[in-house]
Coordinates of N, CA, C and O in Angstrom, one line a residue:
M76 N 188.5 20.1 -80.3 CA 188.2 19.7 -78.9 C 188.3 18.2 -78.7 O 187.8 17.4 -79.6
E77 N 188.9 17.8 -77.7 CA 189.1 16.4 -77.4 C 187.8 15.7 -76.9 O 187.1 16.3 -76.1
V78 N 187.5 14.6 -77.5 CA 186.3 13.8 -77.1 C 186.5 13.3 -75.6 O 185.6 13.1 -74.9
D79 N 187.8 13.1 -75.3 CA 188.1 12.6 -74.0 C 187.6 13.5 -72.9 O 187.1 13.1 -71.9
L80 N 187.7 14.8 -73.1 CA 187.3 15.8 -72.2 C 185.8 15.8 -72.0 O 185.3 15.9 -70.8
I81 N 185.1 15.6 -73.0 CA 183.6 15.5 -72.9 C 183.2 14.3 -72.1 O 182.3 14.3 -71.3
F82 N 183.9 13.2 -72.3 CA 183.6 11.9 -71.6 C 183.9 12.1 -70.1 O 183.2 11.6 -69.3
K83 N 185.0 12.7 -69.8 CA 185.4 12.9 -68.4 C 184.4 13.8 -67.7 O 183.9 13.4 -66.6
I84 N 183.9 14.9 -68.3 CA 182.9 15.7 -67.7 C 181.6 15.0 -67.5 O 180.9 15.1 -66.5
A85 N 181.2 14.2 -68.6 CA 180.0 13.5 -68.5 C 180.1 12.4 -67.4 O 179.1 12.2 -66.6
A86 N 181.2 11.8 -67.2 CA 181.4 10.7 -66.2 C 181.2 11.3 -64.8 O 180.6 10.8 -63.9
V87 N 181.9 12.5 -64.6 CA 181.8 13.2 -63.3 C 180.3 13.6 -63.1 O 179.8 13.4 -61.9
G88 N 179.6 14.1 -64.1 CA 178.2 14.5 -63.9 C 177.3 13.3 -63.6 O 176.5 13.4 -62.7
I89 N 177.5 12.2 -64.2 CA 176.7 11.0 -63.9 C 177.0 10.5 -62.5 O 176.0 10.2 -61.8
L90 N 178.2 10.4 -62.2 CA 178.6 9.9 -60.8 C 178.0 10.8 -59.7 O 177.5 10.4 -58.8
V91 N 178.1 12.1 -59.9 CA 177.6 13.1 -59.0 C 176.1 13.0 -58.9 O 175.5 13.0 -57.8
A92 N 175.4 12.8 -60.0 CA 174.0 12.7 -60.0 C 173.5 11.5 -59.3 O 172.6 11.5 -58.4
V93 N 174.2 10.3 -59.5 CA 173.8 9.1 -58.8 C 174.0 9.2 -57.3 O 173.2 8.8 -56.5
L94 N 175.2 9.7 -56.9 CA 175.5 9.9 -55.5 C 174.5 10.9 -54.8 O 174.1 10.7 -53.7
N95 N 174.2 11.9 -55.5 CA 173.2 12.9 -55.0 C 171.9 12.3 -54.8 O 171.2 12.5 -53.7
I96 N 171.4 11.5 -55.7 CA 170.1 10.8 -55.6 C 170.1 9.8 -54.4 O 169.2 9.8 -53.6
L97 N 171.2 9.0 -54.3 CA 171.3 8.1 -53.2 C 171.4 8.8 -51.8 O 170.7 8.3 -50.9
L98 N 172.1 9.8 -51.7 CA 172.2 10.5 -50.5 C 170.9 11.3 -50.1 O 170.5 11.3 -48.9
S99 N 170.2 11.8 -51.1 CA 169.0 12.5 -50.8 C 167.9 11.5 -50.4 O 167.1 11.8 -49.5
R100 N 167.9 10.3 -51.0 CA 166.8 9.3 -50.6 C 167.1 8.7 -49.2 O 166.2 8.2 -48.6
S101 N 168.4 8.8 -48.8 CA 168.7 8.3 -47.4 C 168.6 9.3 -46.4 O 169.0 9.1 -45.2
G102 N 168.2 10.5 -46.7 CA 168.0 11.6 -45.8 C 169.2 12.4 -45.5 O 169.3 13.1 -44.5
R103 N 170.2 12.4 -46.3 CA 171.4 13.2 -46.1 C 171.6 14.2 -47.2 O 172.5 14.2 -48.1
E104 N 170.6 15.1 -47.2 CA 170.6 16.2 -48.3 C 171.8 17.1 -48.2 O 172.3 17.5 -49.3
E105 N 172.3 17.3 -47.0 CA 173.5 18.2 -46.9 C 174.7 17.6 -47.5 O 175.5 18.2 -48.2
Q106 N 174.9 16.3 -47.3 CA 176.0 15.6 -47.9 C 175.9 15.5 -49.4 O 176.9 15.5 -50.2
G107 N 174.6 15.3 -49.9 CA 174.4 15.4 -51.3 C 174.7 16.7 -52.0 O 175.3 16.7 -53.1
L108 N 174.5 17.8 -51.2 CA 174.8 19.1 -51.7 C 176.4 19.2 -51.8 O 176.9 19.8 -52.7
M109 N 177.1 18.7 -50.8 CA 178.5 18.8 -50.8 C 179.1 18.0 -51.9 O 180.1 18.4 -52.5
V110 N 178.5 16.8 -52.2 CA 179.0 16.0 -53.4 C 178.8 16.8 -54.7 O 179.6 16.8 -55.5
T111 N 177.6 17.4 -54.8 CA 177.4 18.2 -56.0 C 178.4 19.4 -56.1 O 178.9 19.6 -57.2
L112 N 178.6 20.1 -55.0 CA 179.6 21.1 -55.1 C 181.0 20.6 -55.4 O 181.8 21.3 -56.2
A113 N 181.4 19.5 -54.9 CA 182.7 18.9 -55.2 C 182.8 18.5 -56.6 O 183.8 18.8 -57.3
G114 N 181.7 18.0 -57.2 CA 181.7 17.6 -58.6 C 181.8 18.9 -59.5 O 182.6 18.9 -60.5
L115 N 181.2 19.9 -59.1 CA 181.2 21.2 -59.8 C 182.7 21.7 -59.8 O 183.2 22.2 -60.8
L116 N 183.3 21.7 -58.6 CA 184.7 22.2 -58.5 C 185.6 21.3 -59.3 O 186.6 21.9 -59.9
I117 N 185.4 20.0 -59.4 CA 186.3 19.2 -60.2 C 186.2 19.5 -61.7 O 187.2 19.7 -62.4
V118 N 184.9 19.7 -62.1 CA 184.7 20.0 -63.5 C 185.3 21.4 -63.8 O 185.9 21.6 -64.9
L119 N 185.1 22.4 -62.9 CA 185.6 23.7 -63.2 C 187.2 23.7 -63.2 O 187.8 24.4 -64.0
G120 N 187.8 22.8 -62.4 CA 189.2 22.7 -62.4 C 189.7 22.1 -63.7 O 190.7 22.6 -64.3
I121 N 189.0 21.2 -64.3 CA 189.4 20.6 -65.6 C 189.2 21.7 -66.7 O 190.1 21.8 -67.5
I122 N 188.1 22.4 -66.6 CA 187.9 23.5 -67.7 C 188.9 24.6 -67.5 O 189.5 25.1 -68.5
I123 N 189.2 25.0 -66.3 CA 190.2 26.1 -66.1 C 191.6 25.6 -66.6 O 192.3 26.4 -67.2
Q124 N 192.0 24.4 -66.4 CA 193.2 23.9 -66.9 C 193.3 23.9 -68.4 O 194.3 24.3 -69.0
K125 N 192.2 23.5 -69.1 CA 192.2 23.6 -70.5 C 192.2 25.0 -71.1 O 192.8 25.3 -72.1
V126 N 191.5 25.9 -70.4 CA 191.5 27.3 -70.8 C 192.9 27.9 -70.6 O 193.4 28.7 -71.5
S127 N 193.6 27.5 -69.6 CA 195.0 28.0 -69.3 C 195.9 27.4 -70.4 O 196.8 28.2 -70.9
D128 N 195.7 26.2 -70.8 CA 196.5 25.6 -71.9 C 196.3 26.4 -73.2 O 197.2 26.6 -74.0
L129 N 195.0 26.8 -73.4 CA 194.7 27.5 -74.6 C 195.3 28.9 -74.6 O 195.9 29.3 -75.7
F130 N 195.3 29.6 -73.5 CA 196.0 30.9 -73.4 C 197.5 30.8 -73.6 O 198.1 31.6 -74.2
H131 N 198.1 29.7 -73.1 CA 199.5 29.5 -73.2 C 199.8 29.3 -74.7 O 200.8 29.8 -75.2
L132 N 199.0 28.5 -75.4 CA 199.2 28.2 -76.8 C 199.1 29.5 -77.6 O 199.9 29.8 -78.5
I133 N 198.1 30.3 -77.3 CA 197.9 31.6 -78.0 C 199.1 32.5 -77.7 O 199.6 33.2 -78.7
Q134 N 199.6 32.5 -76.5 CA 200.7 33.4 -76.2 C 202.0 32.9 -77.0 O 202.7 33.8 -77.5
T135 N 202.2 31.6 -77.1 CA 203.4 31.2 -77.8 C 203.2 31.4 -79.3 O 204.2 31.6 -80.0
L136 N 202.0 31.4 -79.8 CA 201.7 31.6 -81.2 C 202.0 33.0 -81.6 O 202.6 33.2 -82.7
F137 N 201.7 34.0 -80.8 CA 201.9 35.4 -81.2 C 203.2 36.0 -80.7 O 203.4 37.2 -80.9
Q138 N 204.1 35.2 -80.1 CA 205.4 35.7 -79.8 C 206.3 35.8 -81.0 O 206.2 35.0 -81.9
F139 N 207.1 36.9 -81.1 CA 207.9 37.1 -82.3 C 209.3 36.7 -82.0 O 210.2 36.9 -81.6

C-alpha cells in the first residue's frame, strides 16, 4: 500500500474537519454538512479507483 494514499486521505480529512468546524461556528451548519459529504465523496472516489486498479491487476494476473 502506498503511503501517498494514506497522506492524501488524511489531508482531505483534516481539511474537511477544519472547514466543518469553521462553518459550524459561523452558523452555517448546512454548508458544513455539504463540505463533509463532498469530502466523503472525494475519499470514496480515490478508494474506488484503487480498488478498480486492484481488480484490473488481478484480472491480468489470472489471464492465460
